[in-house]
Tab-separated table of C-alpha atoms in Angstrom:
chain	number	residue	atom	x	y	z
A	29	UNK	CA	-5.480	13.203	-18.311
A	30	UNK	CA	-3.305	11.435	-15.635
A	31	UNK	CA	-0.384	13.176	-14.031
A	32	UNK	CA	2.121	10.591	-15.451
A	33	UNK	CA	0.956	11.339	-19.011
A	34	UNK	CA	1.706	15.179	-18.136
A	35	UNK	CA	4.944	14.045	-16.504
A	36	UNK	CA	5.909	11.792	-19.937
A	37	UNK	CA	5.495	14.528	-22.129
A	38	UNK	CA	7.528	16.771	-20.452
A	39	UNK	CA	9.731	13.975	-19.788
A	40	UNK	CA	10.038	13.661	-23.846
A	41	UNK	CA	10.102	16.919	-24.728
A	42	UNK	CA	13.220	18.013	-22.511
A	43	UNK	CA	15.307	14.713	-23.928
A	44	UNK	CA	14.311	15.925	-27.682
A	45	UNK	CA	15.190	19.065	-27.026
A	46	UNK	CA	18.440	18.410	-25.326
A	47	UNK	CA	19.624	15.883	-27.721
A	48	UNK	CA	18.934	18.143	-30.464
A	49	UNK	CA	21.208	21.257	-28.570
A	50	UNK	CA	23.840	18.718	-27.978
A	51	UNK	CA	23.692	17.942	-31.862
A	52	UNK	CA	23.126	13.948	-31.679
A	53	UNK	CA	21.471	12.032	-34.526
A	54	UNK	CA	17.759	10.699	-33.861
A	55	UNK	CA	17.127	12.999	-31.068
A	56	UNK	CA	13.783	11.386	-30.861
A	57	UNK	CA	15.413	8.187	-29.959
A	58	UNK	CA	15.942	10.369	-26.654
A	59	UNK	CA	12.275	11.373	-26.590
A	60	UNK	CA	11.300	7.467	-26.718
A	61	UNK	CA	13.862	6.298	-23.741
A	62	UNK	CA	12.558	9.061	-21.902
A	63	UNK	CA	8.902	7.651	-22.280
A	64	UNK	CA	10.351	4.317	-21.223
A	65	UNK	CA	12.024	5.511	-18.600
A	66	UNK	CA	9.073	7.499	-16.813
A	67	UNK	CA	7.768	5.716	-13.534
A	68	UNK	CA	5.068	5.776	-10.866
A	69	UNK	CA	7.601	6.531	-7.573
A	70	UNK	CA	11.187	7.779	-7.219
A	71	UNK	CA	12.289	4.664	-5.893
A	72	UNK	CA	10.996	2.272	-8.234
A	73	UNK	CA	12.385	4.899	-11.241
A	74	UNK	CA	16.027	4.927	-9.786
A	75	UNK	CA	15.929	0.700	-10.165
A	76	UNK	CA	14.187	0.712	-13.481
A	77	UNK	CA	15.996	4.336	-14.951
A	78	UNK	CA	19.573	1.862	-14.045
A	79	UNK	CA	18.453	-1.361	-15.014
A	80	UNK	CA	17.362	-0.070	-18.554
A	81	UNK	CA	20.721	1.729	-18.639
A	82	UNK	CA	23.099	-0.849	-17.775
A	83	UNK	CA	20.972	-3.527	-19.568
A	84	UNK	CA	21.152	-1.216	-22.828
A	85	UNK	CA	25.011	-1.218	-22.502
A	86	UNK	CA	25.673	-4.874	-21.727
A	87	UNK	CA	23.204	-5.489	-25.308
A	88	UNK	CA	25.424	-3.064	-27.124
A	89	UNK	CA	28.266	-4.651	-25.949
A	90	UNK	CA	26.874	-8.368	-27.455
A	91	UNK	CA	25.525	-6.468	-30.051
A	92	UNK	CA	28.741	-4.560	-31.323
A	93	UNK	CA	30.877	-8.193	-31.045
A	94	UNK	CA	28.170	-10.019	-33.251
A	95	UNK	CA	27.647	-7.195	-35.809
A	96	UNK	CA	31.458	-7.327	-36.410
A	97	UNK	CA	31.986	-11.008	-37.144
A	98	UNK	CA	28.574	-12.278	-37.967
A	99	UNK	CA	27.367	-8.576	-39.900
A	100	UNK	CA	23.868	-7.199	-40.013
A	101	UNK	CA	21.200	-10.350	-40.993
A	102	UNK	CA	18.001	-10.764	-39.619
A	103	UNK	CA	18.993	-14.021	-37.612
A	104	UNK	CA	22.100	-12.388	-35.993
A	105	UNK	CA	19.129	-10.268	-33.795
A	106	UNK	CA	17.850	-14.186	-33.071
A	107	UNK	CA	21.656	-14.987	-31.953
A	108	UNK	CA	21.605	-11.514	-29.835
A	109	UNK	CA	18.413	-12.046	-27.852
A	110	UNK	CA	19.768	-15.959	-27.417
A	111	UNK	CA	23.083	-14.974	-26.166
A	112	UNK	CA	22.294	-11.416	-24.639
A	113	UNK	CA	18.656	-11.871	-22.827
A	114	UNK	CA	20.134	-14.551	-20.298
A	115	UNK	CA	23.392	-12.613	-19.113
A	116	UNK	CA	20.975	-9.199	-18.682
A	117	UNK	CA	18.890	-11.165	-16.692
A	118	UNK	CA	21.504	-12.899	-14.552
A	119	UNK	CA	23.017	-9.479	-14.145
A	120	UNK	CA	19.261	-8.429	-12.369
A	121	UNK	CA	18.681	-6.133	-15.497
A	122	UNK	CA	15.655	-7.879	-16.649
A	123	UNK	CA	13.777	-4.713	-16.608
A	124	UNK	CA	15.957	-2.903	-18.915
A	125	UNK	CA	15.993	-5.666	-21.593
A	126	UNK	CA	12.725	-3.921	-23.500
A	127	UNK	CA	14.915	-0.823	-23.462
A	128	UNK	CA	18.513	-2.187	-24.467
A	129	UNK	CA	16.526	-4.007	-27.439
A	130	UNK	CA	14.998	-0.717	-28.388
A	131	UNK	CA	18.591	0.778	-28.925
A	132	UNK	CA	20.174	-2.432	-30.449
A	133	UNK	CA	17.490	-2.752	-33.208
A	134	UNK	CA	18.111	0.875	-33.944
A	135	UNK	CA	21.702	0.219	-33.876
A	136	UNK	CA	20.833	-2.887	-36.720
A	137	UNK	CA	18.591	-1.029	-38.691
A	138	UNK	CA	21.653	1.610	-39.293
A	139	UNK	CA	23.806	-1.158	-40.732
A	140	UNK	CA	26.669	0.166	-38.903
A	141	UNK	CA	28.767	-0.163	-35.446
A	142	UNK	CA	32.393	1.533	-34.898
A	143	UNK	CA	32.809	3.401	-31.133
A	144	UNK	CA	31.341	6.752	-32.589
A	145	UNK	CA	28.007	5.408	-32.981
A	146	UNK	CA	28.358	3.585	-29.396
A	147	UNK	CA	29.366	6.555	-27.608
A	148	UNK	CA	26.295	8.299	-29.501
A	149	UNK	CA	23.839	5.724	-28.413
A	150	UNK	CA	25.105	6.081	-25.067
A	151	UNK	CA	24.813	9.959	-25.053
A	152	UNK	CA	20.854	9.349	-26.283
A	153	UNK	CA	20.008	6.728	-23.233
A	154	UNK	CA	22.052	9.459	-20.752
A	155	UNK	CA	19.620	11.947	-22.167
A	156	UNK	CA	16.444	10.390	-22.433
A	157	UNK	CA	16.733	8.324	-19.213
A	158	UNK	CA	18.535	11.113	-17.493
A	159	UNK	CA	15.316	13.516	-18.409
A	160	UNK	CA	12.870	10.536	-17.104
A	161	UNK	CA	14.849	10.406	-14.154
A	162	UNK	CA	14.738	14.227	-13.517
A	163	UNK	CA	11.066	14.383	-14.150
A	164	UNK	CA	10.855	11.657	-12.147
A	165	UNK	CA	12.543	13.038	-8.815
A	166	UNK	CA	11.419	16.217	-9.369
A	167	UNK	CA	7.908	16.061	-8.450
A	168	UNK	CA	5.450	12.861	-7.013
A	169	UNK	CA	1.800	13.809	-6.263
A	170	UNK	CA	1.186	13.903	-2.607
A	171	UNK	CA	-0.193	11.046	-1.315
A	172	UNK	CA	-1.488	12.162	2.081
A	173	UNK	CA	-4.826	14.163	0.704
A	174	UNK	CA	-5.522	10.411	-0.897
A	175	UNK	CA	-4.866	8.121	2.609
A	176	UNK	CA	-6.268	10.749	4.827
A	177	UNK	CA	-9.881	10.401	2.533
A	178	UNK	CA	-9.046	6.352	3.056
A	179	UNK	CA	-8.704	6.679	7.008
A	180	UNK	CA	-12.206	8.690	7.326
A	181	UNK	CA	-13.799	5.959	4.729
A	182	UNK	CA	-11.970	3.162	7.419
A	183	UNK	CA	-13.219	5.016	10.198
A	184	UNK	CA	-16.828	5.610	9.276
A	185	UNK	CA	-17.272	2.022	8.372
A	186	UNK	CA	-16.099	1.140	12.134
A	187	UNK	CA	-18.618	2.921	13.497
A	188	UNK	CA	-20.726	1.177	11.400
A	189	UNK	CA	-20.087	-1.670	12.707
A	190	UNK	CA	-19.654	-1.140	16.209
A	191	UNK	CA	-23.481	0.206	15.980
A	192	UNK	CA	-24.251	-2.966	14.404
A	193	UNK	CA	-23.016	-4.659	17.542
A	194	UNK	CA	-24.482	-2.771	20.053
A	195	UNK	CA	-27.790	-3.099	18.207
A	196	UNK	CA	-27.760	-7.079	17.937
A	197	UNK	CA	-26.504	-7.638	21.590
A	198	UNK	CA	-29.401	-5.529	22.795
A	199	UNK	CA	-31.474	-7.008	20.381
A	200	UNK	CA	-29.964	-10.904	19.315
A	201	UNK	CA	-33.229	-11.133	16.719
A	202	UNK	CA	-31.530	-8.066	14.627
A	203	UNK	CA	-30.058	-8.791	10.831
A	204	UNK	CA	-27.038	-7.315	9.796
A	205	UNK	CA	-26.006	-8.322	6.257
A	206	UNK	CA	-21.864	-7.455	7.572
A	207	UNK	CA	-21.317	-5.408	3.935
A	208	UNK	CA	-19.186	-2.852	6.129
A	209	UNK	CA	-16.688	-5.849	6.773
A	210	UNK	CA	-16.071	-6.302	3.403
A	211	UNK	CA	-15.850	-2.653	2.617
A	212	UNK	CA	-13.626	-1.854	5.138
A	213	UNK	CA	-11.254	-5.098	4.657
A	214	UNK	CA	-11.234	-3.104	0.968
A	215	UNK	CA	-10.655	0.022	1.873
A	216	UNK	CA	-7.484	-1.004	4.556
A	217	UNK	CA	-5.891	-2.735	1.842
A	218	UNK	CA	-6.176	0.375	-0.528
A	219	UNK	CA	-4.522	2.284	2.286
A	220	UNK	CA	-1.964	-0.297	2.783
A	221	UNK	CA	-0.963	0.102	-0.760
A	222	UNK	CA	-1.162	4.209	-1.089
A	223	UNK	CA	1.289	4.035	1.961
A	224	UNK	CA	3.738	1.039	-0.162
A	225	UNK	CA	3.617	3.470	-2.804
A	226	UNK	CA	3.853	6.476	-0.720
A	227	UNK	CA	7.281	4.883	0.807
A	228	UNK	CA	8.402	4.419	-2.291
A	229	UNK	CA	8.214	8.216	-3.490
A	230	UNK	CA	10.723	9.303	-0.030
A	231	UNK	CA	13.996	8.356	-1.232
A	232	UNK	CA	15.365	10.269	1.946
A	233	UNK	CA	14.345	9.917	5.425
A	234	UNK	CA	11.067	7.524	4.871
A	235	UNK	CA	8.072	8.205	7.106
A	236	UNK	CA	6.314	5.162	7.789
A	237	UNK	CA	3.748	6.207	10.061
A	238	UNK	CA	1.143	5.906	7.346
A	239	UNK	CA	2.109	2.117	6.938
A	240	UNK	CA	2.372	1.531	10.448
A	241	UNK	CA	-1.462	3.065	10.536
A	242	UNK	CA	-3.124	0.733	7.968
A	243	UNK	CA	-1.411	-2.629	9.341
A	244	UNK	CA	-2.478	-1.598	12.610
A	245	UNK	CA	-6.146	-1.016	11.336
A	246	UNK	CA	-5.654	-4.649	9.195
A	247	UNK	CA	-5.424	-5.801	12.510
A	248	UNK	CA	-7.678	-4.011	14.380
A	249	UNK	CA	-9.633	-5.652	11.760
A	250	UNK	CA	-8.865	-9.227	12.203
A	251	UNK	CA	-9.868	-8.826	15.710
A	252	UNK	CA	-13.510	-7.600	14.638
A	253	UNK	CA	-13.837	-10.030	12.621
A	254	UNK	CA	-13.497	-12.309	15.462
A	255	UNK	CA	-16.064	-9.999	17.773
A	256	UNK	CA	-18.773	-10.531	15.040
A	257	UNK	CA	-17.791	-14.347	15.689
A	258	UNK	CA	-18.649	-13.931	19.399
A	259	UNK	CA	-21.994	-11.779	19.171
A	260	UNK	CA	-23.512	-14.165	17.158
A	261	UNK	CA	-23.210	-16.820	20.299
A	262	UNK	CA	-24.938	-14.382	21.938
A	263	UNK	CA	-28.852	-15.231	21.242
A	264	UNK	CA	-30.852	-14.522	24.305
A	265	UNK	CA	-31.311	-10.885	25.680
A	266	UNK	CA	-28.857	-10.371	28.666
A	267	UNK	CA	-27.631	-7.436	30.940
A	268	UNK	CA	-24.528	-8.329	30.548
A	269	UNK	CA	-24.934	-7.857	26.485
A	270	UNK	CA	-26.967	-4.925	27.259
A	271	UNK	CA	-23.721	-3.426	29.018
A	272	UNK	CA	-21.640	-4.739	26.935
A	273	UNK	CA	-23.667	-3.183	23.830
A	274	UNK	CA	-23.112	1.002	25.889
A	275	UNK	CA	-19.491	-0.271	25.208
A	276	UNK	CA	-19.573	-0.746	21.398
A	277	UNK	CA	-22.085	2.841	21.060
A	278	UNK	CA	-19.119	4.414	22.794
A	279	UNK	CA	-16.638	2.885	20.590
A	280	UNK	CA	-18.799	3.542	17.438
A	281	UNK	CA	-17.846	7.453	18.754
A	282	UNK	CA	-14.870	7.252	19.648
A	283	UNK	CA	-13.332	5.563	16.405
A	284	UNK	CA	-14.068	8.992	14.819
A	285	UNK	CA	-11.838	11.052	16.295
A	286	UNK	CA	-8.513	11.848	15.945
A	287	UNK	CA	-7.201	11.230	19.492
A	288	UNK	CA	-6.927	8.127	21.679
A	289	UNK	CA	-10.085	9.352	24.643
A	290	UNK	CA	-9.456	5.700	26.778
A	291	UNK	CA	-13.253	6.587	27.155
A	292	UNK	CA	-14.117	2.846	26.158
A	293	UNK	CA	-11.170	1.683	27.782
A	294	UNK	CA	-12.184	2.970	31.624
A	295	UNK	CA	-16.120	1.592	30.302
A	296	UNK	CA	-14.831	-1.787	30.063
A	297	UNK	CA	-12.744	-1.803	32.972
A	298	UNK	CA	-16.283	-0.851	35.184
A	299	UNK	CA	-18.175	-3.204	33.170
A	300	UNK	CA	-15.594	-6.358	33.723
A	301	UNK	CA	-15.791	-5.074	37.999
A	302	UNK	CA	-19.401	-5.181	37.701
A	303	UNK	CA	-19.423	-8.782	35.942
A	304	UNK	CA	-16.808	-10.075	38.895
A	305	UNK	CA	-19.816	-8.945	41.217
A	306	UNK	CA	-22.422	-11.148	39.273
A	307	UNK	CA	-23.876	-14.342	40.715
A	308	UNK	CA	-22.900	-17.310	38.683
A	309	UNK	CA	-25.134	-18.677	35.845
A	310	UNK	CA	-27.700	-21.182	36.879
A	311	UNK	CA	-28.012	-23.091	33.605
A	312	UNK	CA	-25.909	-24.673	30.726
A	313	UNK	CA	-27.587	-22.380	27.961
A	314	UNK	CA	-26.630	-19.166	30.522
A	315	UNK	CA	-22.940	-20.174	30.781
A	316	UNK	CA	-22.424	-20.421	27.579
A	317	UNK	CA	-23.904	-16.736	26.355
A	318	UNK	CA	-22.483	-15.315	29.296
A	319	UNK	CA	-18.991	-17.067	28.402
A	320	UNK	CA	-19.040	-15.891	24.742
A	321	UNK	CA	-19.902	-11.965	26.207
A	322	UNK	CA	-16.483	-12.574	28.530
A	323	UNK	CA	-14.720	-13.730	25.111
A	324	UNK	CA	-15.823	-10.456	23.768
A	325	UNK	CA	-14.639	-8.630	26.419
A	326	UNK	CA	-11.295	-9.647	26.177
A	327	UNK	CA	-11.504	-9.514	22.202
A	328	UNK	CA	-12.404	-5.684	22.776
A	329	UNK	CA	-9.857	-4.751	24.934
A	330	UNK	CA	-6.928	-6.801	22.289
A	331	UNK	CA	-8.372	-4.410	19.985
A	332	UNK	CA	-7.835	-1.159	22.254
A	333	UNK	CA	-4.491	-2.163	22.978
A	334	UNK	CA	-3.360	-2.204	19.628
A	335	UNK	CA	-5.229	1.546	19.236
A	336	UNK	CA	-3.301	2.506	22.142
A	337	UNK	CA	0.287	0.961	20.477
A	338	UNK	CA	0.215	2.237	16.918
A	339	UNK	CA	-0.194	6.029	16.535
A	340	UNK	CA	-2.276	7.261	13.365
A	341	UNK	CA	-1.191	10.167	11.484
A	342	UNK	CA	-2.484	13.059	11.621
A	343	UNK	CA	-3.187	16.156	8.906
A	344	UNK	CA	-2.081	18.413	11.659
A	345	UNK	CA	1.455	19.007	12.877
A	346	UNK	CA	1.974	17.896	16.287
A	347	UNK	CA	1.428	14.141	14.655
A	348	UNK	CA	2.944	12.473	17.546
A	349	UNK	CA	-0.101	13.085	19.858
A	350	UNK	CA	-2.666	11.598	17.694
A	351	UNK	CA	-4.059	8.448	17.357
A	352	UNK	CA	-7.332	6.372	16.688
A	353	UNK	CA	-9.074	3.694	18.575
């Protein structure tokens, strides 16, 4: 059973219940608002909870004027939706137009309108959607158990990789099927949308470090995508690949923990002084390998940059002081 089925029911149950007390007709129709009005975040509910309220009076507004002249026949509902559904939408209710539909066909299927059975109507959509709403803002499941399980997934996967690259520049004849790419591109867009949503349960004082942590990985992502580009140029054995290859083991280590070590970071600044000190290739075919491990260099350290930039959240409480490279 899903929390938002738990969070309907209760959601139902305190609109029935409160129509009843307050004496209303239908106190059910309170119940079924209150289903309607039930939502996955607190933002999101406060549009949808006022767009199905002010789209349900606008349609009882139409609906009262055509009742009166035109009375209570089938195609008057046919003149309602032509004449009502446009201005709702125009009015940026479209949401609510399911809802104020709901309450006009229950309206029709009374055979009357005066003001008493408005005002009525209006009490039941207070009620119901009033109940969602407080159901609604009461309580969201927390979302940082969920994104701190996607982060480790994101992280392990890195390491994955990284190994992978260390393995095929020390060893160019090594197959890698790249499934971790794909995984991990996967699992950063899950995280990007657990933090949208996450954003969109903090109606006050929004922390977006989550969402600032899972664009940052996107990137970081891009960026290996392009490194896997560059280690497949590389085809001969090399010591250059060979150092650069100690760089990606250490990375594969350091993407696991929680703080920023600049371990990799000081590796690649000794291994870019050592190339300086290198003799110049002798041949074409060296050049070229030896100009795709420079690209790679410089691909590496865009990547720790970015780690260095964005911060990643933390589950402990001094957040500020951790990050991930």
């Amino acid at each position: 059973m899903g929390f938002r089925v738990i969070k309907t029911a209760i959601a139902a149950l305190m609109a029935v219940l409160i129509a009843d007390w307050c004496g209303l007709p239908g106190p059910t129709s309170a119940g079924l608002l209150a289903i309607l009005g039930v939502d996955v975040t607190r933002k999101k509910s406060i549009r949808t909870i006022s767009a199905r309220f002010f789209a349900s009076v606008v349609g009882l507004l139409f609906a009262s004027v055509l009742f009166h002249f035109l009375g209570f026949h089938y195609w008057v509902l046919a003149v309602y939706i032509l004449i009502a559904f446009p201005v709702i939408v125009r009015a940026g209710f479209k949401e609510g137009i399911v809802t104020g539909s709901v309450v006009v066909f229950r309206v029709f299927s009374g055979g009357e309108m005066d003001v008493h059975i408005i005002l009525v109507q209006v009490a039941l959509l207070l009620i119901g959607l009033g109940s969602a709403m407080i159901v609604n803002l009461a309580y969201m499941p927390a979302a940082d158990p969920q994104m701190l399980r996607i982060r480790k997934r994101i992280d392990e996967l890195f390491s994955v990789i990284f190994k992978e690259f260390a393995a095929t520049l020390r060893n160019p004849n090594e197959v890698w099927a790249g499934k971790e790419l794909i995984e991990a591109d996967k699992a950063v867009l899950g995280g990007i949308e657990a933090a949208k949503r996450s954003l969109e349960n903090q109606v006050i004082h929004p922390n977006e470090e989550w969402s600032v942590y899972f664009y940052m990985r996107k990137t970081q992502l891009d960026s290996i995508q392009h490194m896997m580009h560059l280690v497949s140029q590389i085809y001969q054995k090399m010591p250059h690949a060979e150092m650069v290859s100690e760089l990606f083991d250490q990375l594969s280590q350091d993407v696991l923990t929680e703080s920023y070590t600049g371990r990799t970071e000081k590796l690649l600044a000794d291994v870019q002084e050592e190339f300086r000190r290198m003799e110049l290739p002798d041949t074409r075919e060296e050049f070229e390998i030896r100009s795709a491990i420079l690209q790679l260099c410089r691909e590496l350290a865009l990547y720790l940059k970015i780690a260095k930039k964005d911060k990643a959240p933390s589950p402990i409480s001094d957040r500020s002081q951790s990050t991930n490279e």
